[in-house]
Amino acid sequence: MTRNWLLGAASSLTVLALASVPATAQTKFDFWYGLSGDLSDRIQEMCKDFNASQADYEIVCTSQNDYDTNLQNTIAAFRANKQPTISQIFDAGTLDLMLSQAYLPIKDLMSQNGYDIDWSNYFSGIASYYSTSKGELLSMPFNSSTAMIYYNTDALAKVGFEGLPTTWTQVEDVARKMKAAGYECPVAFDAAGVWQWFEQFSAIHNQPIATLGNGFGGLDAEMAASKGLFVDQLTWIKKMYDEGLFINKSKETGETELDSFANGHCQVFSGSVAGHGSVTAKAIPELHWEVAMLPMMEGHERTNSLVGGASLWTLKGKTEEEYKGAAAFFNFLATPKQAEWWSTVTGYIPVTNTGFEAMKANGFYDAAPYKGREKAIESLTFTPPTENTRGIRLGNYASIRAEMVKTIQDVLFNNKPVKESLEAFDAKGNEILRRFQATYKDAQLP
């Protein structure tokens, strides 16, 4: 029998625990999420708007502070039969949920509650991350993003560069000239940003992070970071760091990459397109900036980038009325008005073709403060997803990400050799994968 984190709980639960009964009062249901700060405020505003839009349901939205904490709290709550109806699970936790048997597929939820959704309308690069190998979407895409690079255009002009760099060679050139021109921090770099510096780099260069299509082909996948272009890229990052062209910026140093850019202290940084709104809000008045797709290594053709962020999973063991409320909430999120509002106040991208086209037709992307966000869609859809760019389907991937953070820190701060460090990372990642595989012995990927 497959072991998973539902042991001790699953036997007492059913998808629809109670028979359908007419609602005599508002039905309350819970939504847990892993965002904090301004993004949490926006979700609370969204929940208030949903509650005000109808009289049958009341959604109670609770922040668990961050993605990993929300995943762990959701697991613990399910074991105790105290799970929310909806939980926001980040990309790294997707396989954990898929194999848990703890969810009601989004297609089933919506069809059972009378909603006719055109699932083909969702961007393929987004939908494939949360779908089975046969293309069945299991969770509702929610806060979707991809990695971008942000440039101070005045600094570029000062060193004589026209337009925006499109290759890492050009980034190196302008960074060196910025340093010579007196800029103390040409490029902000946080070793914890493995999503943009490692995962997205691998995707746009069509490089595998792991075998078997990054795990889509089975639980016996193995890590492959030490066997591809990232060896050269991390070697280059180390050189840039040693020359003072990449400057360590993080919460630990007292100023994040984004904040250092918005404050004018650093001239380039890489991060999520979801940070576009934060840069707009925080930027000093004299800062002029633009956002672009991630640069490429010279001589390589670009492929599509990976979707980041999270999706919404509907958990088993709730009442029929709670599921009706969840379906109504998902339908509310999918309305063009709500989709545009969410993209406007956060920087996250619309997840459907029609949503994106409607925003373009309305002139949303024509001028500041939103101009440039459409480049994230261009990046995600640059090519059809390949075996290496449809997503990452590796068990306990959050722990593997943490190992990559340690690896980059060791290379930059402790002068560990790049090739050997990445080989050690692959070995540690494989240990994590084999433990996950043993937990789900004989399980078949959906």
Short mmCIF file of C-alpha atoms in Angstrom, two decimals:
data_model
loop_
_atom_site.label_atom_id
_atom_site.label_comp_id
_atom_site.label_asym_id
_atom_site.label_seq_id
_atom_site.Cartn_x
_atom_site.Cartn_y
_atom_site.Cartn_z
CA MET A 1 0.00 0.00 0.00
CA THR A 2 1.26 3.48 -0.83
CA ARG A 3 2.47 5.40 2.20
CA ASN A 4 1.88 9.10 2.30
CA TRP A 5 1.29 11.96 4.67
CA LEU A 6 -2.39 11.09 4.99
CA LEU A 7 -1.80 7.97 7.09
CA GLY A 8 -4.14 7.96 10.02
CA ALA A 9 -6.52 10.41 8.43
CA ALA A 10 -7.56 9.22 4.99
CA SER A 11 -9.60 6.28 6.20
CA SER A 12 -12.01 8.54 8.01
CA LEU A 13 -12.53 10.98 5.16
CA THR A 14 -14.63 11.06 2.02
CA VAL A 15 -14.75 13.58 -0.79
CA LEU A 16 -18.24 14.67 0.11
CA ALA A 17 -18.63 13.88 3.76
CA LEU A 18 -22.21 15.06 4.21
CA ALA A 19 -25.32 14.66 2.12
CA SER A 20 -26.57 17.71 0.33
CA VAL A 21 -28.84 19.83 2.50
CA PRO A 22 -30.31 23.23 1.77
CA ALA A 23 -28.25 26.04 3.25
CA THR A 24 -30.21 27.96 5.87
CA ALA A 25 -27.36 30.41 6.56
CA GLN A 26 -24.09 31.41 5.04
CA THR A 27 -21.72 28.50 4.61
CA LYS A 28 -18.24 29.26 5.93
CA PHE A 29 -15.19 27.64 4.42
CA ASP A 30 -11.45 28.16 4.94
CA PHE A 31 -8.71 29.22 2.55
CA TRP A 32 -5.09 28.99 3.75
CA TYR A 33 -2.32 30.70 1.83
CA GLY A 34 1.43 31.23 2.04
CA LEU A 35 1.86 34.93 1.28
CA SER A 36 2.59 37.75 3.69
CA GLY A 37 3.00 41.53 3.70
CA ASP A 38 1.43 43.48 0.86
CA LEU A 39 0.44 40.32 -1.03
CA SER A 40 -1.41 39.04 2.01
CA ASP A 41 -3.26 42.35 2.22
CA ARG A 42 -4.34 41.92 -1.40
CA ILE A 43 -5.67 38.43 -0.73
CA GLN A 44 -7.63 39.71 2.26
CA GLU A 45 -9.10 42.38 0.01
CA MET A 46 -9.97 39.71 -2.56
CA CYS A 47 -11.72 37.62 0.07
CA LYS A 48 -13.74 40.59 1.30
CA ASP A 49 -14.83 41.34 -2.25
CA PHE A 50 -15.95 37.74 -2.78
CA ASN A 51 -17.95 37.75 0.44
CA ALA A 52 -19.58 41.03 -0.57
CA SER A 53 -20.41 39.73 -4.05
CA GLN A 54 -22.90 37.11 -2.85
CA ALA A 55 -24.87 36.08 0.24
CA ASP A 56 -24.52 32.29 0.33
CA TYR A 57 -20.90 31.79 1.38
CA GLU A 58 -18.27 33.32 3.62
CA ILE A 59 -14.65 32.54 2.87
CA VAL A 60 -12.25 32.82 5.80
CA CYS A 61 -8.76 33.53 4.50
CA THR A 62 -5.75 32.92 6.74
CA SER A 63 -2.10 33.58 6.01
CA GLN A 64 0.41 30.92 7.09
CA ASN A 65 3.21 33.45 6.47
CA ASP A 66 5.13 31.62 3.73
CA TYR A 67 4.76 28.82 1.20
CA ASP A 68 6.68 26.10 3.01
CA THR A 69 4.92 26.76 6.32
CA ASN A 70 1.55 26.60 4.60
CA LEU A 71 2.42 23.26 3.02
CA GLN A 72 3.54 21.79 6.35
CA ASN A 73 0.54 23.22 8.22
CA THR A 74 -1.82 21.86 5.57
CA ILE A 75 -0.29 18.39 5.97
CA ALA A 76 -0.59 18.53 9.75
CA ALA A 77 -4.15 19.81 9.58
CA PHE A 78 -5.20 17.04 7.21
CA ARG A 79 -3.81 14.41 9.53
CA ALA A 80 -5.87 15.94 12.33
CA ASN A 81 -8.97 16.23 10.13
CA LYS A 82 -8.87 20.02 10.50
CA GLN A 83 -7.83 20.94 6.97
CA PRO A 84 -9.07 24.01 5.11
CA THR A 85 -11.28 23.59 2.06
CA ILE A 86 -8.73 25.37 -0.13
CA SER A 87 -4.97 25.58 0.29
CA GLN A 88 -2.45 27.52 -1.78
CA ILE A 89 0.46 25.18 -2.57
CA PHE A 90 3.59 26.53 -4.23
CA ASP A 91 5.21 25.01 -7.29
CA ALA A 92 7.76 23.00 -5.27
CA GLY A 93 4.98 21.20 -3.40
CA THR A 94 3.01 20.13 -6.48
CA LEU A 95 4.13 16.50 -6.59
CA ASP A 96 3.61 16.13 -2.84
CA LEU A 97 -0.05 17.06 -3.31
CA MET A 98 -0.47 14.99 -6.47
CA LEU A 99 0.54 11.80 -4.69
CA SER A 100 -1.27 12.57 -1.44
CA GLN A 101 -4.73 11.54 -2.63
CA ALA A 102 -5.93 14.41 -0.45
CA TYR A 103 -7.50 16.58 -3.13
CA LEU A 104 -10.55 16.87 -5.33
CA PRO A 105 -9.46 17.63 -8.94
CA ILE A 106 -10.46 21.12 -9.99
CA LYS A 107 -12.23 19.84 -13.11
CA ASP A 108 -14.41 17.54 -11.01
CA LEU A 109 -15.17 20.27 -8.47
CA MET A 110 -16.29 22.77 -11.07
CA SER A 111 -18.29 20.37 -13.24
CA GLN A 112 -20.06 18.85 -10.24
CA ASN A 113 -21.16 22.33 -9.22
CA GLY A 114 -22.46 23.38 -12.62
CA TYR A 115 -19.57 25.47 -13.94
CA ASP A 116 -18.52 25.01 -17.57
CA ILE A 117 -14.86 26.03 -17.79
CA ASP A 118 -12.80 26.18 -20.99
CA TRP A 119 -9.65 24.62 -19.56
CA SER A 120 -7.82 24.98 -22.87
CA ASN A 121 -7.96 28.73 -22.28
CA TYR A 122 -5.23 28.46 -19.64
CA PHE A 123 -1.69 29.12 -20.86
CA SER A 124 -0.14 25.74 -21.60
CA GLY A 125 3.08 26.56 -19.75
CA ILE A 126 1.04 27.26 -16.63
CA ALA A 127 -1.54 24.50 -16.89
CA SER A 128 1.05 21.79 -17.60
CA TYR A 129 2.77 22.42 -14.28
CA TYR A 130 -0.39 21.50 -12.38
CA SER A 131 -1.69 18.80 -14.72
CA THR A 132 -1.36 15.06 -15.02
CA SER A 133 0.72 13.49 -17.77
CA LYS A 134 -2.55 13.21 -19.72
CA GLY A 135 -3.23 16.92 -19.38
CA GLU A 136 -5.87 16.83 -16.64
CA LEU A 137 -5.62 20.00 -14.57
CA LEU A 138 -5.70 19.09 -10.86
CA SER A 139 -5.54 22.48 -9.16
CA MET A 140 -6.57 26.02 -10.03
CA PRO A 141 -3.69 28.22 -11.28
CA PHE A 142 -3.64 31.27 -9.04
CA ASN A 143 -0.63 33.50 -8.52
CA SER A 144 1.51 32.80 -11.54
CA SER A 145 4.79 34.44 -12.43
CA THR A 146 8.11 33.88 -14.10
CA ALA A 147 11.59 35.31 -13.59
CA MET A 148 12.64 38.59 -15.21
CA ILE A 149 15.58 40.96 -15.04
CA TYR A 150 15.28 44.62 -14.02
CA TYR A 151 17.58 47.38 -15.31
CA ASN A 152 18.24 50.96 -14.23
CA THR A 153 18.07 52.59 -17.66
CA ASP A 154 19.89 55.74 -16.54
CA ALA A 155 22.84 53.61 -15.42
CA LEU A 156 22.82 51.78 -18.75
CA ALA A 157 22.82 55.08 -20.61
CA LYS A 158 25.66 56.43 -18.45
CA VAL A 159 27.92 53.54 -19.52
CA GLY A 160 26.89 53.92 -23.16
CA PHE A 161 24.59 50.93 -23.58
CA GLU A 162 21.55 51.44 -25.80
CA GLY A 163 18.46 49.32 -25.19
CA LEU A 164 18.52 46.45 -22.72
CA PRO A 165 21.09 43.63 -22.46
CA THR A 166 19.89 40.32 -23.89
CA THR A 167 22.92 38.14 -23.08
CA TRP A 168 24.92 37.51 -19.94
CA THR A 169 28.01 38.66 -21.81
CA GLN A 170 26.36 42.05 -22.24
CA VAL A 171 25.38 42.08 -18.56
CA GLU A 172 29.02 41.45 -17.65
CA ASP A 173 30.15 44.26 -19.93
CA VAL A 174 27.75 46.85 -18.51
CA ALA A 175 28.37 45.71 -14.93
CA ARG A 176 32.13 46.19 -15.33
CA LYS A 177 31.58 49.64 -16.86
CA MET A 178 29.17 50.56 -14.08
CA LYS A 179 31.77 49.62 -11.50
CA ALA A 180 34.35 51.76 -13.28
CA ALA A 181 31.86 54.63 -13.41
CA GLY A 182 31.51 54.61 -9.63
CA TYR A 183 28.46 52.44 -9.07
CA GLU A 184 29.21 50.41 -5.93
CA CYS A 185 26.63 47.70 -6.74
CA PRO A 186 26.19 46.95 -10.42
CA VAL A 187 24.15 43.74 -9.94
CA ALA A 188 22.32 42.61 -6.80
CA PHE A 189 22.56 38.89 -6.13
CA ASP A 190 20.95 36.68 -3.47
CA ALA A 191 22.17 33.08 -3.26
CA ALA A 192 18.71 32.08 -2.03
CA GLY A 193 17.24 33.02 -5.40
CA VAL A 194 17.75 29.59 -6.93
CA TRP A 195 14.38 29.85 -8.68
CA GLN A 196 15.61 32.56 -11.04
CA TRP A 197 19.36 31.90 -11.07
CA PHE A 198 19.22 28.10 -11.42
CA GLU A 199 15.77 26.81 -12.37
CA GLN A 200 14.76 29.52 -14.81
CA PHE A 201 18.25 29.66 -16.30
CA SER A 202 18.02 25.92 -16.95
CA ALA A 203 14.58 26.22 -18.53
CA ILE A 204 15.30 28.99 -21.01
CA HIS A 205 18.44 27.10 -22.10
CA ASN A 206 16.47 23.83 -22.38
CA GLN A 207 18.66 22.18 -19.75
CA PRO A 208 17.43 19.35 -17.51
CA ILE A 209 17.43 19.87 -13.76
CA ALA A 210 16.76 16.15 -13.38
CA THR A 211 16.40 13.15 -15.65
CA LEU A 212 13.09 11.78 -16.92
CA GLY A 213 11.90 15.20 -17.98
CA ASN A 214 12.57 16.81 -14.60
CA GLY A 215 10.68 13.99 -12.91
CA PHE A 216 7.59 13.95 -15.12
CA GLY A 217 8.61 10.48 -16.29
CA GLY A 218 8.68 8.82 -12.89
CA LEU A 219 9.78 8.84 -9.27
CA ASP A 220 13.15 7.29 -10.15
CA ALA A 221 14.43 10.54 -11.68
CA GLU A 222 17.93 11.68 -10.73
CA MET A 223 19.40 15.16 -10.38
CA ALA A 224 21.43 16.50 -13.30
CA ALA A 225 22.66 19.97 -12.26
CA SER A 226 26.34 18.99 -12.53
CA LYS A 227 25.95 17.71 -16.09
CA GLY A 228 24.78 20.81 -17.96
CA LEU A 229 25.31 24.50 -18.64
CA PHE A 230 24.75 25.54 -15.03
CA VAL A 231 28.32 24.48 -14.26
CA ASP A 232 29.54 27.23 -16.58
CA GLN A 233 26.93 29.70 -15.35
CA LEU A 234 27.77 29.25 -11.67
CA THR A 235 31.46 29.55 -12.53
CA TRP A 236 30.64 32.86 -14.22
CA ILE A 237 28.51 34.03 -11.25
CA LYS A 238 31.44 33.26 -8.92
CA LYS A 239 33.78 35.32 -11.12
CA MET A 240 31.34 38.23 -11.14
CA TYR A 241 31.02 38.02 -7.35
CA ASP A 242 34.77 37.91 -6.78
CA GLU A 243 35.23 41.00 -8.98
CA GLY A 244 32.63 42.94 -7.01
CA LEU A 245 30.23 43.09 -9.95
CA PHE A 246 27.63 40.91 -8.20
CA ILE A 247 26.92 42.16 -4.68
CA ASN A 248 25.29 40.02 -2.00
CA LYS A 249 21.88 41.49 -1.19
CA SER A 250 19.36 39.62 0.97
CA LYS A 251 17.25 39.86 4.09
CA GLU A 252 20.32 38.78 6.05
CA THR A 253 22.38 41.72 4.74
CA GLY A 254 19.60 44.16 5.64
CA GLU A 255 18.50 44.98 2.08
CA THR A 256 16.92 42.61 -0.42
CA GLU A 257 17.72 42.51 -4.13
CA LEU A 258 14.45 44.27 -4.94
CA ASP A 259 14.84 46.92 -2.26
CA SER A 260 18.45 47.62 -3.25
CA PHE A 261 17.26 48.23 -6.82
CA ALA A 262 14.25 50.33 -5.83
CA ASN A 263 16.46 52.41 -3.52
CA GLY A 264 18.92 53.06 -6.35
CA HIS A 265 21.74 51.25 -4.55
CA CYS A 266 22.05 48.49 -7.19
CA GLN A 267 21.49 48.92 -10.91
CA VAL A 268 20.37 45.43 -11.96
CA PHE A 269 18.56 42.59 -10.25
CA SER A 270 16.71 39.43 -11.23
CA GLY A 271 13.43 38.40 -9.65
CA SER A 272 9.80 37.58 -10.24
CA VAL A 273 7.58 39.66 -12.47
CA ALA A 274 5.38 39.75 -9.38
CA GLY A 275 7.93 42.18 -7.96
CA HIS A 276 7.04 44.70 -10.69
CA GLY A 277 4.35 46.25 -8.52
CA SER A 278 6.67 46.38 -5.51
CA VAL A 279 9.40 48.15 -7.48
CA THR A 280 6.80 50.62 -8.72
CA ALA A 281 5.62 51.30 -5.17
CA LYS A 282 9.07 51.49 -3.58
CA ALA A 283 11.19 53.13 -6.28
CA ILE A 284 12.83 56.44 -5.44
CA PRO A 285 11.40 59.27 -7.58
CA GLU A 286 14.52 59.62 -9.73
CA LEU A 287 14.73 55.91 -10.63
CA HIS A 288 14.05 55.09 -14.29
CA TRP A 289 13.86 51.41 -15.01
CA GLU A 290 12.63 48.66 -17.32
CA VAL A 291 12.09 44.93 -17.07
CA ALA A 292 13.11 42.30 -19.63
CA MET A 293 13.25 38.59 -20.23
CA LEU A 294 16.20 36.83 -18.63
CA PRO A 295 19.43 37.09 -20.65
CA MET A 296 20.83 34.11 -22.54
CA MET A 297 24.28 32.61 -22.74
CA GLU A 298 25.90 33.47 -26.05
CA GLY A 299 25.20 30.98 -28.83
CA HIS A 300 22.10 29.33 -27.34
CA GLU A 301 18.49 29.42 -28.54
CA ARG A 302 15.84 30.51 -26.05
CA THR A 303 13.04 28.20 -24.88
CA ASN A 304 10.11 29.03 -22.65
CA SER A 305 10.66 29.86 -18.99
CA LEU A 306 8.96 28.09 -16.09
CA VAL A 307 5.86 29.26 -14.29
CA GLY A 308 6.39 30.11 -10.65
CA GLY A 309 4.06 30.92 -7.83
CA ALA A 310 1.31 28.62 -6.65
CA SER A 311 -2.04 27.00 -7.38
CA LEU A 312 -5.15 26.39 -5.29
CA TRP A 313 -5.92 22.84 -4.22
CA THR A 314 -9.33 21.70 -2.99
CA LEU A 315 -8.91 19.24 -0.14
CA LYS A 316 -10.99 16.17 0.54
CA GLY A 317 -13.08 15.69 3.65
CA LYS A 318 -15.30 18.78 3.46
CA THR A 319 -19.05 19.15 3.08
CA GLU A 320 -20.97 19.51 -0.15
CA GLU A 321 -21.91 23.08 0.79
CA GLU A 322 -18.26 23.97 1.41
CA TYR A 323 -17.39 22.60 -2.02
CA LYS A 324 -20.14 24.72 -3.56
CA GLY A 325 -18.56 27.73 -1.86
CA ALA A 326 -15.11 26.79 -3.12
CA ALA A 327 -16.40 26.43 -6.68
CA ALA A 328 -18.13 29.80 -6.45
CA PHE A 329 -14.88 31.35 -5.21
CA PHE A 330 -12.87 29.83 -8.07
CA ASN A 331 -15.46 31.09 -10.54
CA PHE A 332 -15.16 34.54 -8.96
CA LEU A 333 -11.37 34.46 -9.38
CA ALA A 334 -11.74 33.54 -13.06
CA THR A 335 -13.87 36.54 -14.02
CA PRO A 336 -12.05 39.02 -16.31
CA LYS A 337 -12.63 41.87 -13.85
CA GLN A 338 -11.11 39.97 -10.96
CA ALA A 339 -8.21 38.64 -13.05
CA GLU A 340 -7.30 42.17 -14.15
CA TRP A 341 -7.56 43.50 -10.60
CA TRP A 342 -5.25 40.76 -9.28
CA SER A 343 -2.64 41.44 -11.98
CA THR A 344 -2.91 45.18 -11.43
CA VAL A 345 -2.32 45.21 -7.68
CA THR A 346 0.29 42.45 -7.51
CA GLY A 347 2.27 42.08 -10.73
CA TYR A 348 1.28 38.44 -11.14
CA ILE A 349 0.30 37.56 -14.68
CA PRO A 350 -3.14 36.60 -16.03
CA VAL A 351 -3.35 32.82 -16.38
CA THR A 352 -5.68 32.62 -19.39
CA ASN A 353 -5.33 33.64 -23.01
CA THR A 354 -8.59 35.58 -22.97
CA GLY A 355 -7.63 37.40 -19.76
CA PHE A 356 -4.31 38.48 -21.25
CA GLU A 357 -5.85 39.52 -24.58
CA ALA A 358 -8.56 41.53 -22.81
CA MET A 359 -5.95 43.38 -20.76
CA LYS A 360 -3.92 44.12 -23.88
CA ALA A 361 -7.03 45.38 -25.69
CA ASN A 362 -7.78 47.66 -22.74
CA GLY A 363 -4.30 49.18 -23.02
CA PHE A 364 -3.16 47.79 -19.68
CA TYR A 365 0.43 47.24 -20.85
CA ASP A 366 0.81 50.40 -22.91
CA ALA A 367 2.39 52.66 -20.30
CA ALA A 368 3.83 52.88 -16.80
CA PRO A 369 3.32 51.56 -14.20
CA TYR A 370 2.34 48.30 -15.94
CA LYS A 371 4.39 48.46 -19.13
CA GLY A 372 6.77 45.52 -19.31
CA ARG A 373 4.69 42.97 -17.45
CA GLU A 374 3.56 41.50 -20.77
CA LYS A 375 7.15 40.32 -21.31
CA ALA A 376 6.54 37.65 -18.69
CA ILE A 377 3.86 36.14 -20.93
CA GLU A 378 6.26 36.33 -23.85
CA SER A 379 8.86 34.47 -21.80
CA LEU A 380 6.44 31.77 -20.64
CA THR A 381 5.10 31.20 -24.15
CA PHE A 382 8.31 31.77 -26.13
CA THR A 383 8.21 28.14 -27.30
CA PRO A 384 5.86 25.26 -26.64
CA PRO A 385 6.95 23.47 -23.43
CA THR A 386 9.74 20.96 -23.98
CA GLU A 387 10.65 17.97 -21.85
CA ASN A 388 12.87 20.30 -19.81
CA THR A 389 10.56 23.33 -19.67
CA ARG A 390 7.10 22.07 -18.77
CA GLY A 391 7.92 22.13 -15.07
CA ILE A 392 9.68 20.35 -12.24
CA ARG A 393 7.96 17.28 -10.83
CA LEU A 394 10.31 16.14 -8.07
CA GLY A 395 9.29 14.95 -4.63
CA ASN A 396 10.12 17.14 -1.62
CA TYR A 397 11.57 19.66 -4.02
CA ALA A 398 11.54 22.38 -1.36
CA SER A 399 14.32 20.49 0.42
CA ILE A 400 16.25 20.13 -2.84
CA ARG A 401 15.96 23.87 -3.39
CA ALA A 402 17.39 24.43 0.09
CA GLU A 403 20.38 22.26 -0.84
CA MET A 404 20.99 24.40 -3.91
CA VAL A 405 21.00 27.53 -1.74
CA LYS A 406 23.73 25.95 0.40
CA THR A 407 25.63 24.95 -2.73
CA ILE A 408 25.66 28.46 -4.20
CA GLN A 409 26.59 29.94 -0.82
CA ASP A 410 29.49 27.51 -0.51
CA VAL A 411 30.78 28.41 -3.96
CA LEU A 412 30.48 32.17 -3.50
CA PHE A 413 31.30 32.63 0.18
CA ASN A 414 33.49 29.61 0.99
CA ASN A 415 35.31 29.25 -2.33
CA LYS A 416 34.23 25.65 -2.85
CA PRO A 417 34.95 24.32 -6.38
CA VAL A 418 31.95 24.67 -8.70
CA LYS A 419 31.95 21.26 -10.38
CA GLU A 420 32.53 19.31 -7.17
CA SER A 421 29.90 21.36 -5.33
CA LEU A 422 27.27 20.69 -7.97
CA GLU A 423 28.15 17.00 -7.98
CA ALA A 424 27.67 16.98 -4.20
CA PHE A 425 24.36 18.79 -4.70
CA ASP A 426 23.19 16.14 -7.15
CA ALA A 427 24.13 13.41 -4.67
CA LYS A 428 22.22 15.09 -1.82
CA GLY A 429 19.27 15.71 -4.11
CA ASN A 430 19.23 12.05 -5.10
CA GLU A 431 19.15 11.04 -1.43
CA ILE A 432 16.07 13.21 -0.98
CA LEU A 433 14.45 11.75 -4.09
CA ARG A 434 15.14 8.16 -3.02
CA ARG A 435 13.56 8.78 0.40
CA PHE A 436 10.52 10.26 -1.30
CA GLN A 437 10.37 7.33 -3.71
CA ALA A 438 10.50 4.88 -0.79
CA THR A 439 7.66 6.72 0.93
CA TYR A 440 5.52 6.37 -2.17
CA LYS A 441 6.68 2.89 -3.12
CA ASP A 442 5.03 1.53 -6.29
CA ALA A 443 3.11 4.79 -6.78
CA GLN A 444 2.43 5.87 -10.35
CA LEU A 445 2.60 9.52 -11.30
CA PRO A 446 -0.79 10.88 -12.31
#
